[in-house]
Short mmCIF file of C-alpha atoms in Angstrom, two decimals:
data_model
loop_
_atom_site.label_atom_id
_atom_site.label_comp_id
_atom_site.label_asym_id
_atom_site.label_seq_id
_atom_site.Cartn_x
_atom_site.Cartn_y
_atom_site.Cartn_z
CA MET A 223 8.11 13.84 27.22
CA ALA A 224 10.18 16.17 25.10
CA ASN A 225 7.70 15.67 22.30
CA HIS A 226 4.68 16.83 24.29
CA LEU A 227 3.31 20.17 23.30
CA VAL A 228 2.04 22.65 25.92
CA TYR A 229 0.12 25.76 24.89
CA ILE A 230 0.32 28.76 27.23
CA VAL A 231 -2.14 31.58 26.58
CA ASP A 232 -1.34 34.71 28.58
CA ASP A 233 -0.97 38.35 27.60
CA ASP A 234 1.47 39.08 30.45
CA GLU A 235 5.00 38.74 29.09
CA ASP A 236 6.49 38.39 32.58
CA ASP A 237 4.21 35.45 33.35
CA ARG A 238 5.04 33.81 30.02
CA LEU A 239 8.77 34.19 30.67
CA LEU A 240 8.41 32.87 34.20
CA LEU A 241 6.51 29.80 33.05
CA GLU A 242 9.03 29.17 30.28
CA SER A 243 11.92 29.45 32.74
CA ILE A 244 10.38 27.06 35.25
CA PHE A 245 9.33 24.48 32.66
CA THR A 246 12.81 24.63 31.11
CA ASP A 247 14.87 24.66 34.31
CA PHE A 248 13.03 22.13 36.44
CA PHE A 249 11.33 19.59 34.20
CA GLU A 250 12.12 17.31 31.32
CA PRO A 251 11.75 19.40 28.23
CA CYS A 252 8.46 19.66 26.49
CA ARG A 253 7.65 21.92 23.60
CA LEU A 254 6.08 25.19 24.75
CA ARG A 255 4.08 27.44 22.48
CA PHE A 256 2.94 30.85 23.66
CA PHE A 257 -0.04 32.98 22.67
CA GLU A 258 -0.93 36.49 23.83
CA ASN A 259 -4.70 35.98 23.57
CA GLY A 260 -7.39 33.47 22.78
CA ALA A 261 -7.72 34.58 19.16
CA GLN A 262 -4.11 33.60 18.43
CA LEU A 263 -4.68 30.21 20.06
CA LEU A 264 -7.86 29.52 18.12
CA THR A 265 -6.21 30.50 14.84
CA THR A 266 -3.44 27.98 15.47
CA LEU A 267 -5.87 25.23 16.48
CA THR A 268 -8.37 25.90 13.69
CA HIS A 269 -5.73 25.96 10.97
CA ARG A 270 -3.88 23.02 12.54
CA LEU A 271 -0.57 24.88 12.46
CA ASP A 272 1.03 22.25 14.71
CA GLU A 273 1.38 18.62 13.73
CA ARG A 274 -0.79 17.51 16.67
CA PRO A 275 -2.93 19.03 19.41
CA PRO A 276 -1.30 20.07 22.67
CA ALA A 277 -1.17 17.83 25.74
CA VAL A 278 -2.69 20.73 27.70
CA ILE A 279 -3.72 24.35 27.25
CA ILE A 280 -2.83 26.70 30.12
CA LEU A 281 -5.20 29.65 29.87
CA ASP A 282 -5.25 33.06 31.55
CA LEU A 283 -8.61 34.81 31.97
CA GLU A 284 -7.92 38.51 31.58
CA MET A 285 -6.61 39.07 28.05
CA PRO A 286 -7.37 41.46 25.21
CA VAL A 287 -9.06 40.48 21.94
CA LEU A 288 -10.56 37.19 23.19
CA ASN A 289 -10.50 36.64 26.95
CA GLY A 290 -10.16 33.34 28.77
CA PHE A 291 -13.89 32.84 29.35
CA GLU A 292 -14.68 33.35 25.67
CA THR A 293 -11.80 31.11 24.62
CA LEU A 294 -12.81 28.37 27.04
CA HIS A 295 -16.41 28.52 25.81
CA TYR A 296 -15.27 28.12 22.21
CA LEU A 297 -12.85 25.28 23.02
CA LYS A 298 -15.31 23.22 25.01
CA ASN A 299 -18.14 23.68 22.49
CA ASN A 300 -16.04 22.61 19.52
CA PRO A 301 -15.93 18.84 18.95
CA ASP A 302 -12.38 19.08 17.58
CA PHE A 303 -11.00 20.77 20.71
CA ARG A 304 -13.24 19.86 23.66
CA ARG A 305 -11.09 16.89 24.69
CA ILE A 306 -7.90 18.94 25.01
CA PRO A 307 -7.32 19.44 28.76
CA THR A 308 -7.64 23.12 29.59
CA VAL A 309 -6.26 24.51 32.84
CA VAL A 310 -7.16 28.05 33.82
CA LEU A 311 -4.21 29.80 35.46
CA ALA A 312 -5.51 33.17 36.59
CA SER A 313 -4.72 36.01 38.94
CA SER A 314 -8.27 35.89 40.26
CA ASN A 315 -9.18 33.78 43.25
CA ARG A 316 -12.81 34.94 43.07
CA SER A 317 -15.16 32.02 43.55
CA HIS A 318 -17.54 33.20 40.81
CA ASP A 319 -14.68 33.06 38.27
CA GLN A 320 -13.85 29.52 39.40
CA VAL A 321 -17.51 28.46 39.18
CA ARG A 322 -17.91 30.02 35.74
CA CYS A 323 -14.79 28.26 34.44
CA ALA A 324 -16.03 24.94 35.81
CA GLN A 325 -19.39 25.50 34.12
CA LEU A 326 -17.61 26.27 30.86
CA GLY A 327 -15.67 23.00 31.10
CA SER A 328 -12.21 23.84 32.42
CA ASN A 329 -10.36 20.80 33.70
CA GLU A 330 -8.74 22.70 36.55
CA TYR A 331 -8.56 26.22 37.96
CA LEU A 332 -5.32 27.44 39.54
CA VAL A 333 -4.46 30.85 40.96
CA LYS A 334 -1.15 32.44 39.98
CA GLU A 335 1.37 32.59 42.79
CA THR A 336 3.17 35.70 44.01
CA GLU A 337 6.49 34.15 45.08
CA TYR A 338 8.94 32.20 42.91
CA PRO A 339 9.15 29.05 45.10
CA GLN A 340 5.37 28.74 45.01
CA TRP A 341 5.40 29.21 41.23
CA ILE A 342 7.76 26.23 40.99
CA GLY A 343 5.35 24.13 43.04
CA LEU A 344 2.42 25.24 40.90
CA VAL A 345 4.20 24.36 37.65
CA SER A 346 5.28 21.05 39.17
CA ARG A 347 1.63 20.19 39.87
CA LEU A 348 0.68 21.23 36.33
CA HIS A 349 3.47 19.16 34.84
CA THR A 350 2.70 16.07 36.90
CA ARG A 351 -1.04 16.20 36.44
CA TRP A 352 -1.28 17.16 32.76
CA VAL A 353 2.01 16.68 30.88
CA GLU A 354 3.15 13.45 32.52
CA THR A 355 -0.40 12.09 32.33
CA ALA A 356 -0.38 12.67 28.57
CA CYS A 357 2.65 10.37 28.36
CA ARG A 358 0.80 7.39 29.76
#
């Protein structure tokens, strides 16, 4: 699993650091790559700056430059990227955001936790469902 690449797209540095810490401390290592917005992600994917596509993209919604909805729309309408699993991890638990993401093609919608133990559980579910699945 150490060879599996996970892209995390989130403009909140605290959330990026928290995700990095949990992935590193609690799970077999995988390669994490962080982006502050959708434009950075799409540049990397379009120019194939990594040797292979990620096992999963974890995508926030509220970001500058190119938000999560716009990024998701681009990913799922591009034949080169539409098969990459994309999990929305957002602060919003609004049902219309969840419905919109489902319509745009997200593979899963998760709401960010507020307490550290719950964050660990959330990342564990992400890891089991998307990173370990990529290994099979």
